[in-house]
Coordinates of C-alpha atoms and ligand atoms in Angstrom, one line a residue:
X1 CA 20.6 -6.9 15.0
X2 CA 17.8 -4.4 16.0
X3 CA 16.3 -1.6 13.8
X4 CA 18.5 -1.5 11.0
X5 CA 21.8 -1.7 12.9
X6 CA 23.3 -2.9 10.0
X7 CA 24.4 -0.2 7.3
X8 CA 22.3 -0.4 4.5
X9 CA 22.5 1.6 1.2
X10 CA 19.3 2.6 -0.5
X11 CA 18.3 4.3 -3.8
X12 CA 15.0 6.0 -3.9
X13 CA 13.0 5.8 -7.3
X14 CA 10.6 9.0 -7.8
X15 CA 10.9 12.2 -6.2
X16 CA 7.3 12.8 -5.5
X17 CA 4.8 12.6 -2.6
X18 CA 5.1 9.3 -1.3
X19 CA 9.1 9.0 -1.7
X20 CA 8.9 12.5 0.3
X21 CA 7.6 10.8 3.2
X22 CA 9.6 7.9 3.3
X23 CA 13.1 9.7 2.9
X24 CA 12.1 11.9 5.6
X25 CA 11.1 9.1 7.9
X26 CA 14.6 7.0 7.0
X27 CA 16.4 10.2 7.8
X28 CA 14.7 10.9 10.9
X29 CA 14.3 7.4 12.3
X30 CA 17.1 5.1 10.5
X31 CA 20.4 6.7 10.9
X32 CA 22.1 3.8 9.8
X33 CA 20.5 3.7 6.4
X34 CA 22.4 5.6 4.0
X35 CA 20.1 7.2 1.2
X36 CA 22.4 7.5 -1.7
X37 CA 20.3 8.2 -4.5
X38 CA 16.9 10.1 -5.2
X39 CA 16.1 9.4 -8.7
X40 CA 13.6 11.1 -10.8
X41 CA 13.5 11.7 -14.6
X42 CA 11.7 14.9 -13.9
X43 CA 14.1 15.8 -11.1
X44 CA 13.7 19.9 -10.4
X45 CA 14.8 22.3 -7.5
X46 CA 11.8 21.6 -5.6
X47 CA 12.7 17.8 -5.4
X48 CA 16.3 18.5 -5.0
X49 CA 15.5 20.4 -2.0
X50 CA 13.4 17.7 -0.6
X51 CA 16.4 15.3 -1.1
X52 CA 19.1 17.8 0.6
X53 CA 16.7 18.3 3.6
X54 CA 16.8 14.2 4.1
X55 CA 20.5 14.1 3.7
X56 CA 20.1 12.3 0.4
X57 CA 23.6 12.0 -1.0
X58 CA 22.9 12.3 -4.9
X59 CA 20.0 13.7 -6.7
X60 CA 19.5 12.7 -10.3
X61 CA 17.7 12.1 -13.6
X62 CA 19.6 9.1 -14.2
X63 CA 17.5 5.9 -13.7
X64 CA 20.2 3.4 -14.4
X65 CA 22.9 4.8 -12.0
X66 CA 21.7 2.9 -9.1
X67 CA 21.4 -0.4 -10.5
X68 CA 25.2 -0.1 -11.8
X69 CA 26.3 0.9 -8.2
X70 CA 27.6 -1.9 -6.1
X71 CA 27.2 0.1 -3.0
X72 CA 23.4 -0.1 -3.3
X73 CA 21.9 -2.9 -1.4
X74 CA 18.0 -2.1 -1.9
X75 CA 15.8 0.3 -3.9
X76 CA 12.5 1.8 -2.7
X77 CA 10.0 2.6 -5.5
X78 CA 7.8 5.4 -5.3
X79 CA 7.0 5.7 -8.9
X80 CA 3.7 5.7 -10.9
X81 CA 2.3 2.1 -10.7
X82 CA 2.8 1.4 -14.4
X83 CA 6.6 1.4 -13.9
X84 CA 6.9 -0.6 -10.6
X85 CA 7.3 -4.1 -12.3
X86 CA 10.0 -3.2 -14.6
X87 CA 11.8 -1.6 -11.6
X88 CA 11.4 -4.7 -9.8
X89 CA 12.9 -6.8 -12.5
X90 CA 15.7 -4.5 -13.1
X91 CA 16.8 -4.7 -9.2
X92 CA 16.4 -8.6 -9.6
X93 CA 18.9 -8.4 -12.3
X94 CA 21.4 -7.0 -10.0
X95 CA 20.5 -8.8 -6.8
X96 CA 19.2 -5.7 -5.0
X97 CA 16.3 -6.1 -2.5
X98 CA 13.1 -4.1 -3.1
X99 CA 10.4 -2.0 -1.2
X100 CA 7.6 -1.3 -3.7
X101 CA 4.7 1.0 -2.9
X102 CA 1.1 -0.3 -3.9
X103 CA 0.1 -1.6 -6.2
X104 CA 2.5 -3.9 -7.6
X105 CA 1.7 -3.0 -11.1
X106 CA -1.3 -2.7 -13.4
X107 CA -1.1 -5.5 -15.7
X108 CA -1.6 -9.0 -14.3
X109 CA 0.4 -11.0 -16.7
X110 CA 3.5 -8.6 -16.0
X111 CA 3.0 -9.0 -12.2
X112 CA 2.9 -12.8 -12.5
X113 CA 6.2 -12.6 -14.7
X114 CA 7.8 -10.5 -12.3
X115 CA 7.0 -12.5 -9.4
X116 CA 8.7 -15.4 -11.1
X117 CA 11.6 -13.3 -11.6
X118 CA 11.8 -12.3 -8.0
X119 CA 11.6 -16.0 -7.0
X120 CA 14.5 -17.0 -9.2
X121 CA 16.6 -14.1 -8.3
X122 CA 16.1 -15.1 -4.6
X123 CA 15.8 -11.2 -3.5
X124 CA 13.6 -9.8 -1.0
X125 CA 10.5 -7.7 -2.1
X126 CA 8.2 -6.0 0.2
X127 CA 5.0 -4.4 -0.7
X128 CA 3.9 -1.0 0.8
X129 CA 0.5 -1.7 2.1
X130 CA 0.8 0.8 5.1
X131 CA -2.5 0.2 6.5
X132 CA -1.7 -3.0 7.8
X133 CA 0.9 -1.0 10.1
X134 CA -1.9 1.5 11.0
X135 CA -4.3 -1.0 12.1
X136 CA -2.1 -3.5 13.6
X137 CA -3.8 -3.3 16.8
X138 CA -7.1 -4.6 15.1
X139 CA -5.3 -7.6 13.7
X140 CA -3.8 -8.3 17.0
X141 CA -7.2 -8.5 18.6
X142 CA -8.1 -10.7 15.9
X143 CA -5.2 -12.9 16.5
X144 CA -5.8 -13.0 20.4
X145 CA -9.2 -14.5 19.7
X146 CA -11.0 -11.5 21.3
X147 CA -13.7 -11.7 18.9
X148 CA -13.8 -15.1 17.7
X149 CA -13.5 -15.8 14.0
X150 CA -14.5 -12.7 11.9
X151 CA -17.8 -13.1 10.2
X152 CA -18.1 -9.9 8.7
X153 CA -15.3 -7.4 8.0
X154 CA -15.8 -3.6 7.1
X155 CA -13.5 -1.1 5.6
X156 CA -14.0 2.4 4.4
X157 CA -12.1 4.9 3.3
X158 CA -12.5 8.5 2.4
X159 CA -9.9 11.1 1.0
X160 CA -10.4 14.7 1.7
X161 CA -9.9 15.8 -1.8
X162 CA -9.1 13.8 -5.0
X163 CA -5.4 13.6 -6.5
X164 CA -4.3 16.2 -9.2
X165 CA -5.2 15.1 -12.8
X166 CA -1.9 14.1 -13.8
X167 CA -2.2 11.4 -11.0
X168 CA -5.6 10.0 -11.8
X169 CA -4.1 9.7 -15.5
X170 CA -1.5 7.3 -14.4
X171 CA -3.0 5.7 -11.7
X172 CA -4.5 2.6 -13.1
X173 CA -8.4 3.5 -11.9
X174 CA -10.1 3.7 -8.1
X175 CA -10.0 0.0 -7.5
X176 CA -6.3 -0.8 -8.3
X177 CA -5.0 2.7 -6.9
X178 CA -7.0 3.3 -3.8
X179 CA -9.5 0.4 -2.9
X180 CA -6.3 -2.1 -3.5
X181 CA -5.3 -0.8 0.1
X182 CA -8.7 -2.0 1.5
X183 CA -9.0 -5.3 -0.4
X184 CA -5.4 -6.0 1.1
X185 CA -6.8 -5.2 4.8
X186 CA -9.6 -7.4 4.4
X187 CA -7.3 -10.3 3.5
X188 CA -5.0 -9.4 6.4
X189 CA -8.0 -9.0 9.1
X190 CA -9.8 -12.2 7.9
X191 CA -6.4 -14.1 7.4
X192 CA -7.8 -15.8 4.2
X193 CA -8.2 -15.0 0.7
X194 CA -11.2 -13.4 -1.1
X195 CA -13.1 -15.6 -3.7
X196 CA -16.1 -13.3 -5.1
X197 CA -16.7 -9.6 -5.5
X198 CA -19.7 -7.5 -6.4
X199 CA -19.2 -3.7 -7.1
X200 CA -20.8 -0.6 -7.9
X201 CA -19.1 2.6 -8.7
X202 CA -20.1 6.0 -9.7
X203 CA -18.3 9.3 -10.7
X204 CA -20.0 11.8 -8.0
X205 CA -17.2 13.9 -6.7
X206 CA -15.3 15.1 -9.7
X207 CA -16.1 14.6 -13.5
X208 CA -12.4 14.7 -14.1
X209 CA -12.4 10.9 -13.4
X210 CA -15.0 10.2 -16.3
X211 CA -12.4 11.5 -18.6
X212 CA -10.2 8.4 -17.7
X213 CA -13.0 6.0 -17.8
X214 CA -12.6 5.9 -14.0
X215 CA -14.8 6.5 -10.6
X216 CA -14.6 8.4 -7.6
X217 CA -17.2 6.6 -5.2
X218 CA -17.4 2.8 -4.7
X219 CA -19.4 0.3 -2.9
X220 CA -18.1 -3.3 -2.7
X221 CA -19.2 -6.4 -1.2
X222 CA -16.9 -9.5 -0.9
X223 CA -17.1 -13.3 0.1
X224 CA -14.1 -14.8 1.7
X225 CA -13.1 -18.4 1.0
X226 CA -14.7 -19.8 4.2
X227 CA -18.0 -17.8 3.5
X228 CA -17.2 -14.8 5.9
X229 CA -18.3 -11.3 4.3
X230 CA -16.7 -8.1 3.8
X231 CA -18.0 -4.7 2.7
X232 CA -15.6 -1.8 1.4
X233 CA -16.7 1.9 0.6
X234 CA -14.5 4.5 -1.1
X235 CA -14.6 8.2 -1.8
X236 CA -12.0 10.3 -3.3
X237 CA -13.4 13.2 -1.6
X238 CA -15.2 13.0 1.6
X239 CA -14.4 16.6 2.7
X240 CA -11.9 15.2 5.4
X241 CA -9.4 12.2 5.7
X242 CA -11.4 9.4 7.4
X243 CA -10.7 5.5 7.5
X244 CA -12.6 3.0 9.7
X245 CA -12.3 -0.6 10.2
X246 CA -14.5 -3.0 11.7
X247 CA -14.4 -6.8 12.4
X248 CA -17.4 -8.7 13.9
X249 CA -16.9 -12.2 15.1
X250 CA -19.1 -14.3 17.6
X251 CA -17.6 -13.2 20.6
X252 CA -17.5 -9.1 20.0
X253 CA -16.3 -6.4 17.7
X254 CA -13.1 -4.9 17.2
X255 CA -13.1 -1.1 15.5
X256 CA -10.2 0.9 14.4
X257 CA -10.2 4.5 13.0
X258 CA -8.1 7.0 11.7
X259 CA -9.4 10.6 11.1
X260 CA -11.7 12.7 13.3
X261 CA -12.1 9.5 15.5
X262 CA -8.9 7.7 15.9
X263 CA -9.0 4.8 18.0
X264 CA -8.9 1.0 18.2
X265 CA -11.4 -0.6 20.5
X266 CA -12.7 -4.2 21.3
X267 CA -16.3 -4.4 22.4
X268 CA -17.9 -7.7 23.7
X269 CA -21.2 -8.5 25.9
X270 CA -18.8 -8.2 28.9
X271 CA -16.8 -5.1 28.4
X272 CA -15.9 -2.2 25.9
X273 CA -12.1 -1.2 25.8
X274 CA -10.1 1.3 24.0
X275 CA -7.0 -0.7 23.3
X276 CA -5.4 1.9 21.3
X277 CA -5.7 5.7 22.3
X278 CA -6.5 8.3 19.8
X279 CA -3.8 10.3 18.1
X280 CA -3.6 13.2 15.6
X281 CA -4.5 12.3 12.1
X282 CA -0.9 13.3 10.8
X283 CA 0.9 11.5 13.9
X284 CA -1.0 8.1 13.5
X285 CA -0.5 8.0 9.6
X286 CA 3.2 8.7 10.0
X287 CA 3.6 6.4 12.8
X288 CA 2.4 3.6 10.2
X289 CA 4.9 4.7 7.7
X290 CA 7.8 4.8 10.0
X291 CA 6.7 1.3 11.4
X292 CA 6.2 0.1 7.8
X293 CA 9.8 1.3 6.5
X294 CA 11.4 -0.2 9.8
X295 CA 10.1 -3.3 9.0
X296 CA 11.6 -3.5 5.5
X297 CA 15.0 -3.2 6.9
X298 CA 14.5 -5.5 9.6
X299 CA 13.4 -8.0 6.8
X300 CA 16.2 -7.4 4.4
X301 CA 18.6 -7.9 7.3
X302 CA 17.1 -11.1 8.2
X303 CA 15.4 -10.2 11.5
X304 CA 11.8 -11.0 10.4
X305 CA 10.2 -12.6 7.6
X306 CA 9.1 -10.1 4.8
X307 CA 5.6 -9.0 6.3
X308 CA 3.9 -8.1 3.1
X309 CA 4.8 -10.1 0.2
X310 CA 4.6 -9.9 -3.7
X311 CA 2.0 -12.5 -3.6
X312 CA -0.2 -10.0 -1.3
X313 CA 0.4 -7.5 -3.9
X314 CA -0.7 -9.8 -6.8
X315 CA -3.7 -11.0 -4.7
X316 CA -5.0 -7.1 -4.2
X317 CA -4.7 -6.3 -7.8
X318 CA -6.5 -9.5 -8.9
X319 CA -9.3 -8.3 -6.5
X320 CA -9.2 -4.6 -7.9
X321 CA -9.7 -6.1 -11.6
X322 CA -12.6 -8.4 -10.3
X323 CA -14.3 -5.1 -8.9
X324 CA -13.7 -3.3 -12.1
X325 CA -15.2 -6.2 -14.2
X326 CA -18.0 -6.6 -11.7
X327 CA -18.9 -2.7 -12.1
X328 CA -18.5 -3.2 -16.1
X329 CA -20.6 -6.4 -16.3
X330 CA -23.1 -5.5 -13.4
X331 CA -22.7 -9.1 -11.9
X332 CA -20.6 -10.8 -9.1
X333 CA -17.1 -11.8 -10.3
X334 CA -15.0 -14.5 -9.0
X335 CA -11.4 -13.5 -8.3
X336 CA -9.9 -16.5 -10.3
X337 CA -11.9 -15.2 -13.5
X338 CA -9.2 -12.6 -13.7
X339 CA -5.8 -13.6 -15.2
Ligands
LIG1 N1 1.0 3.8 0.5 C1 0.5 5.2 0.5 O1 -0.6 5.6 1.3 C2 0.4 5.8 -0.8 C3 0.4 7.2 -0.8 C4 0.5 7.9 -2.1 C5 1.2 7.1 -3.4 N2 1.3 5.8 -3.0 C6 2.0 5.1 -4.2 O2 3.1 5.6 -4.4 C7 3.2 5.7 -5.9 C8 3.9 7.0 -6.2 O3 3.0 7.9 -5.7 P1 2.8 9.6 -5.6 O4 1.9 10.1 -5.1 O5 4.3 9.6 -4.8 O6 3.2 9.9 -7.1 P2 4.0 11.2 -7.5 O7 3.2 11.6 -8.8 O8 3.7 12.4 -6.7 O9 5.4 11.0 -7.7 C9 5.8 10.0 -8.6 C10 7.2 10.5 -9.2 O10 7.9 9.5 -9.9 C11 8.6 10.0 -11.2 N3 9.0 8.8 -11.9 C12 8.2 8.3 -13.1 N4 8.9 7.4 -13.5 C13 10.2 7.2 -13.1 C14 11.2 6.4 -13.1 N5 11.4 5.2 -13.9 N6 12.2 6.4 -12.3 C15 12.3 7.1 -11.3 N7 11.2 8.3 -11.1 C16 10.2 8.0 -12.0 C17 7.9 10.9 -11.6 O11 8.4 11.7 -12.2 C18 7.0 11.6 -10.2 O12 7.9 12.8 -9.7 C19 2.1 5.2 -6.5 O13 2.2 3.7 -6.7 C20 1.0 5.5 -5.4 O14 0.1 4.3 -5.7 C21 1.0 5.1 -1.9

């Protein structure tokens, strides 16, 4: 079966920013998927209009209804991070597959317990790390051995403007909310786990972050299991949205970007080749979200393995907590010190 040919019925939890993107993409690109519920305890007219536009059947404040409905075979979690694990466990209890936005949770013990429940229930859980899809061409070049084994991987991400205060309050801090994407990308590109992290973080963009013991600007270095190195830098307000990645190996370098310079290139001593042409910021970003949600349905319908697992979700959170501890204690922190 190709591209969600099987009829799936989904319930979407959270009627905020990210769910809006997902329901629009499902409505436009997965005609065989029925979005039966859009659920939000704070459902308002604007959210209802968003649901109607995407053809959602029922918009409701009832957070139990979809779990009790045997028609629903999967759920999408687009709610604040502290609610994710409980929703995953509820889905396990009634055998529904789950697409969960990053991060998988904000409490390491709860995440581990939830992953045990997922395993016992035997449901499929896919994590939403959309940047894997955005930079798939970079990973492909690495897999094709165009640069050799990556020795140094660099990722930087700059948001155009900080998120609203209400989001900052519940997001768990910059490392688990924003850098978590970049930790996941480093593992994805290097194809191995990160063992040690040194991080610095400051509040330079907006003093609101200080109110929540949070930061808006970070500089992180990591060491991979086999000794390779990685660098991440994040800013919550870089005046324009900008993402760059680079993997350097003994044979060359592969670079990718989204933002003002959108491309993927491979450079070796013989040649410099653009392997993915530039596209608009919105276009390339949304393409990755479309690829991601299509992959979810292909995975739950048994066409491909789950591309991003609960363990990937856990590893990224462990790295985030190691980075936070490194800032607090001003020292390198091993990831296995966490949890
Ligand atoms: N992959 C990405 O690039 C990306 C981008 C944005 C957000 N996210 C992630 O998506 C999640 C949501 O972020 P957002 O920006 O859409 O937040 P948001 O605040 O815009 O929306 C979240 C919504 O969830 C609702 N909600 C809270 N508890 C709920 C529950 N138990 N059941 C149903 N609804 C509930 C809230 O009322 C709110 O309307 C976060 O985990 C965030 O990290 C990922």
